[in-house]
Amino acid sequence: MIRTLGLIAMISGLLVVMVVKYTDPIIKEKERLALEQAVFQVIPSVDAKTATRVSFALNKDGLKRLDEHEGAGEANMYAVYDDAGKLLGIALQAAAQGYQDVVRTLFGYNPDCQCIVGMTIMKSTDTPGMGDKHTLENNKAFMANFTALSAALATDQSKLAHPIEAVTHGTKTDPWQVDAISGATISSRAIAKGLNTSAQKMLPLVTHHLPVLLHNSHQANER
Amino acid sequence: MHPDDLSFIFLNAFIINNFVLAFFLGLCPFLGVSAKIETAWNMGLATMFVMLVSSLCAYGVNILLVKFDLEFLRLICYIAVIASAVQLVEITIKKISPVMFRALGIFLPLITTNCAILGLALFQTFKEYNFLQCLAYSAGAGAGFTLALMLMAGLRVKLDLADVPSISQGSAISFMLAGMLSLTFMGFAGLGGH
Amino acid sequence: MNESSKRSKPITLDTFWRGVWKENPVFVMVLGLCPALAVTNTTFNALGMGLATLFVLVCSSALVSLLRNVIPKQVRIASYIVIIATFVTIVDYAIHAISLELYNALGAFIQLIVANCVILGRAESYASKNRITKSVVNAAGIGIGFTFALLCLGTVREILGSGTILEYPIFGDAFQPWVVMVLPPGGFFVIGAWLLLFSWLKERKQRRVVQQEEAARAPG
């Protein structure tokens, strides 16, 4: 009995390992391309052919440049450089509870204007036709919120000067406000809330490490 | 509420994204064991108990798998762990409380093939919950399963007295009822969006 | 139909066809819905899920049938589950490598194929008792029947819920989609409607048979 079970376990182990070994590089490459596409999408003025993306792990302990193949899992920040090694922008992840489940987004931050310059939805299971990825991203007026959304830091550089917030449709007055879609207020609010949480936590760190990030561009160029 | 709060995770699995009515998990017992309210209650309790145990086991197994870089064996391990957890629960209940065993015993083998249990283990891994969050998630999922089962049983008891066309007797009318229940539960969506 | 004329042979068309129609796992036996209903909100997802299940069903039936004389009775269920889980893992990785879009849409539900009672049912009641060719033919029939059923669900839900087939719009701009159809309640309603249709057809057929018998009896 034990021998039979061992045989079955061996057969199944062999099959699984073979398939995993074969598909793993393909999967990694596809994931990498999908991520790269999303990152380039949120940073305008990027030329996808010449730009370089570098992954970083950024937290309170410091900034760590990650190898493209080994540390892809722990990356939480992506910097994009053009072919001359100039920093074009930084892409960060955000998440907040939406209508049905968590809405995950990726947004682009430009340190020159201290603002959010692009946003794309990675995952949303909110009501199709109202709060899903397709509908939200095709709403030009809503997406226009994220072309120059102010994310300037307060003077002590520990938090945002003004928290990013969603306001009722048609009442946007300040550059740090998001004009919500009427009928998908909760989804809009979730996106704004996710951006705010992530920006409050990450942007002070990004600003702190900005000289290094600019410096890294030379390495990116040399490669 | 923040999506990582324990109370929110519980509420999310309990009513907002109910396992049966939003994810269609555990439909076989949902349709099979919901003829009487009392059996539905016992089945719900047994499932909730197994969910708690297997969720914690799966959490431990996943830590080991990640540590040794063996994530591709996750599914096979989870299935094995759940099957053994159900056996273990069965033996334990039999030893500790024969009364409870008489009430729950016949449902335990059924639970082994309940996709809600495996679904719970997989979802908590996908969502990268920590130990306490797993606990809240499995408690919510179990309570949600029990709630859906009880509501369905209540509806079906009433249905026995109703005069429905002969072609809709059996599973067709049960699915329609489940659809209406699911529609009702959609009203809970948006609870955590503020 | 040649299914009755060939019944004497070990493998008949009936071995295959039975699973597609007469014993359709979803519409007749009402099995294996758990991991399937959730992802039938578009035709494409339904097709992906159906084919994945078909692959697991055929492969696991083949292996179970090959090993049927080796596996001890006491641990047969455990062995079947391990075999099924193996092929599901393979399918999971294969879909991930073939289409990231499909993988993200199906999510954890690919892995939940393991808990599909149709597959374990086939292994236990058919593959463990029959030769490999016969088991594979039978499993293919059941798998195709399953895929067909999922397509029935997926197409109806996509047409009503988004107004498209395979993302190609079929109604004009004036069409207001029934969003509820691509949401969970729609899944329950559509399967309920299909079951109603099938039991209506069955009842009509029975009524015809009764009428014919009466008509045949009347003159005599």
GROMACS .gro file of C-alpha atoms in nm, chain C residues 9-179:
model
  171
  426LYS     CA    1  -1.941  -0.369  -2.880
  427PRO     CA    2  -1.730  -0.270  -2.577
  428ILE     CA    3  -1.690   0.095  -2.680
  429THR     CA    4  -1.992   0.244  -2.848
  430LEU     CA    5  -2.088   0.589  -2.954
  431ASP     CA    6  -2.313   0.574  -2.654
  432THR     CA    7  -2.011   0.563  -2.421
  433PHE     CA    8  -1.925   0.907  -2.549
  434TRP     CA    9  -2.265   1.051  -2.629
  435ARG     CA   10  -2.424   0.956  -2.298
  436GLY     CA   11  -2.204   1.206  -2.115
  437VAL     CA   12  -2.277   1.487  -2.357
  438TRP     CA   13  -2.654   1.460  -2.358
  439LYS     CA   14  -2.835   1.191  -2.162
  440GLU     CA   15  -2.612   1.220  -1.854
  441ASN     CA   16  -2.505   1.579  -1.899
  442PRO     CA   17  -2.328   1.658  -1.570
  443VAL     CA   18  -2.477   2.005  -1.529
  444PHE     CA   19  -2.825   1.992  -1.680
  445VAL     CA   20  -2.921   1.635  -1.594
  446MET     CA   21  -2.719   1.541  -1.287
  447VAL     CA   22  -2.689   1.901  -1.150
  448LEU     CA   23  -2.333   1.834  -1.039
  449GLY     CA   24  -2.008   2.026  -1.044
  450LEU     CA   25  -2.167   2.367  -1.035
  451CYS     CA   26  -1.962   2.503  -0.750
  452PRO     CA   27  -1.643   2.599  -0.932
  453ALA     CA   28  -1.824   2.659  -1.260
  454LEU     CA   29  -2.112   2.901  -1.211
  455ALA     CA   30  -1.897   3.184  -1.082
  456VAL     CA   31  -1.687   3.219  -1.396
  457THR     CA   32  -1.957   3.184  -1.662
  458ASN     CA   33  -2.020   3.557  -1.687
  459THR     CA   34  -1.864   3.567  -2.035
  460THR     CA   35  -1.847   3.312  -2.316
  461PHE     CA   36  -1.469   3.329  -2.320
  462ASN     CA   37  -1.433   3.251  -1.948
  463ALA     CA   38  -1.690   2.971  -1.977
  464LEU     CA   39  -1.499   2.816  -2.266
  465GLY     CA   40  -1.169   2.841  -2.076
  466MET     CA   41  -1.316   2.682  -1.765
  467GLY     CA   42  -1.488   2.407  -1.968
  468LEU     CA   43  -1.173   2.313  -2.158
  469ALA     CA   44  -0.964   2.315  -1.839
  470THR     CA   45  -1.213   2.080  -1.675
  471LEU     CA   46  -1.221   1.860  -1.987
  472PHE     CA   47  -0.843   1.826  -1.978
  473VAL     CA   48  -0.835   1.736  -1.608
  474LEU     CA   49  -1.121   1.492  -1.653
  475VAL     CA   50  -0.962   1.304  -1.944
  476CYS     CA   51  -0.611   1.294  -1.797
  477SER     CA   52  -0.716   1.188  -1.449
  478SER     CA   53  -0.951   0.923  -1.588
  479ALA     CA   54  -0.669   0.784  -1.800
  480LEU     CA   55  -0.426   0.766  -1.510
  481VAL     CA   56  -0.681   0.624  -1.266
  482SER     CA   57  -0.778   0.362  -1.521
  483LEU     CA   58  -0.412   0.268  -1.581
  484LEU     CA   59  -0.347   0.230  -1.210
  485ARG     CA   60  -0.683   0.071  -1.127
  486ASN     CA   61  -0.533  -0.268  -1.043
  487VAL     CA   62  -0.249  -0.122  -0.838
  488ILE     CA   63  -0.433   0.123  -0.612
  489PRO     CA   64  -0.543  -0.046  -0.287
  490LYS     CA   65  -0.911  -0.010  -0.205
  491GLN     CA   66  -0.861   0.154   0.136
  492VAL     CA   67  -0.671   0.454   0.001
  493ARG     CA   68  -0.837   0.486  -0.338
  494ILE     CA   69  -1.016   0.817  -0.274
  495ALA     CA   70  -0.695   0.977  -0.144
  496SER     CA   71  -0.507   0.851  -0.448
  497TYR     CA   72  -0.771   0.983  -0.688
  498ILE     CA   73  -0.767   1.323  -0.522
  499VAL     CA   74  -0.387   1.344  -0.547
  500ILE     CA   75  -0.402   1.249  -0.916
  501ILE     CA   76  -0.674   1.506  -0.986
  502ALA     CA   77  -0.490   1.776  -0.791
  503THR     CA   78  -0.178   1.707  -0.998
  504PHE     CA   79  -0.354   1.768  -1.327
  505VAL     CA   80  -0.532   2.074  -1.190
  506THR     CA   81  -0.196   2.221  -1.089
  507ILE     CA   82  -0.069   2.153  -1.440
  508VAL     CA   83  -0.371   2.321  -1.596
  509ASP     CA   84  -0.330   2.616  -1.359
  510TYR     CA   85   0.029   2.675  -1.470
  511ALA     CA   86  -0.057   2.612  -1.836
  512ILE     CA   87  -0.337   2.872  -1.837
  513HIS     CA   88  -0.111   3.118  -1.657
  514ALA     CA   89   0.149   3.074  -1.931
  515ILE     CA   90  -0.097   3.082  -2.221
  516SER     CA   91  -0.318   3.377  -2.130
  517LEU     CA   92  -0.265   3.614  -1.840
  518GLU     CA   93  -0.602   3.771  -1.909
  519LEU     CA   94  -0.790   3.441  -1.874
  520TYR     CA   95  -0.585   3.350  -1.567
  521ASN     CA   96  -0.674   3.677  -1.394
  522ALA     CA   97  -1.042   3.638  -1.486
  523LEU     CA   98  -1.068   3.282  -1.354
  524GLY     CA   99  -0.850   3.344  -1.046
  525ALA     CA  100  -0.871   3.082  -0.774
  526PHE     CA  101  -1.151   2.904  -0.957
  527ILE     CA  102  -0.909   2.710  -1.178
  528GLN     CA  103  -0.766   2.546  -0.866
  529LEU     CA  104  -1.118   2.482  -0.740
  530ILE     CA  105  -1.166   2.236  -1.028
  531VAL     CA  106  -1.023   1.988  -0.776
  532ALA     CA  107  -1.343   2.010  -0.576
  533ASN     CA  108  -1.560   1.945  -0.882
  534CYS     CA  109  -1.758   1.637  -0.784
  535VAL     CA  110  -1.799   1.533  -1.150
  536ILE     CA  111  -1.430   1.449  -1.180
  537LEU     CA  112  -1.403   1.248  -0.860
  538GLY     CA  113  -1.732   1.082  -0.950
  539ARG     CA  114  -1.599   0.968  -1.288
  540ALA     CA  115  -1.277   0.836  -1.132
  541GLU     CA  116  -1.464   0.644  -0.864
  542SER     CA  117  -1.758   0.508  -1.063
  543TYR     CA  118  -1.617   0.463  -1.413
  544ALA     CA  119  -1.241   0.489  -1.462
  545SER     CA  120  -1.162   0.256  -1.172
  546LYS     CA  121  -1.372  -0.019  -1.330
  547ASN     CA  122  -1.303   0.013  -1.704
  548ARG     CA  123  -1.019  -0.015  -1.953
  549ILE     CA  124  -0.825   0.298  -2.040
  550THR     CA  125  -0.970   0.365  -2.387
  551LYS     CA  126  -1.324   0.325  -2.265
  552SER     CA  127  -1.263   0.549  -1.963
  553VAL     CA  128  -1.104   0.819  -2.176
  554VAL     CA  129  -1.390   0.814  -2.428
  555ASN     CA  130  -1.645   0.835  -2.148
  556ALA     CA  131  -1.454   1.113  -1.971
  557ALA     CA  132  -1.426   1.308  -2.297
  558GLY     CA  133  -1.802   1.281  -2.342
  559ILE     CA  134  -1.870   1.407  -1.990
  560GLY     CA  135  -1.612   1.683  -2.032
  561ILE     CA  136  -1.761   1.800  -2.360
  562GLY     CA  137  -2.107   1.788  -2.206
  563PHE     CA  138  -1.976   2.002  -1.920
  564THR     CA  139  -1.815   2.251  -2.159
  565PHE     CA  140  -2.136   2.264  -2.363
  566ALA     CA  141  -2.338   2.339  -2.049
  567LEU     CA  142  -2.098   2.612  -1.940
  568LEU     CA  143  -2.116   2.765  -2.287
  569CYS     CA  144  -2.497   2.763  -2.268
  570LEU     CA  145  -2.473   2.956  -1.941
  571GLY     CA  146  -2.190   3.185  -2.046
  572THR     CA  147  -2.337   3.287  -2.381
  573VAL     CA  148  -2.679   3.372  -2.240
  574ARG     CA  149  -2.524   3.568  -1.954
  575GLU     CA  150  -2.292   3.760  -2.183
  576ILE     CA  151  -2.562   3.840  -2.441
  577LEU     CA  152  -2.807   3.968  -2.182
  578GLY     CA  153  -2.556   4.114  -1.937
  579SER     CA  154  -2.322   4.297  -2.174
  580GLY     CA  155  -2.498   4.278  -2.511
  581THR     CA  156  -2.198   4.104  -2.671
  582ILE     CA  157  -2.078   3.762  -2.786
  583LEU     CA  158  -1.707   3.704  -2.731
  584GLU     CA  159  -1.684   4.082  -2.673
  585TYR     CA  160  -1.831   4.150  -3.018
  586PRO     CA  161  -2.136   4.378  -2.979
  587ILE     CA  162  -2.448   4.230  -3.133
  588PHE     CA  163  -2.707   4.487  -3.036
  589GLY     CA  164  -2.701   4.854  -3.127
  590ASP     CA  165  -2.605   5.131  -2.887
  591ALA     CA  166  -2.965   5.158  -2.776
  592PHE     CA  167  -2.943   4.825  -2.591
  593GLN     CA  168  -2.936   4.867  -2.217
  594PRO     CA  169  -2.750   4.565  -2.073
  595TRP     CA  170  -2.910   4.366  -1.791
  596VAL     CA  171  -2.616   4.407  -1.559
   0.00000   0.00000   0.00000
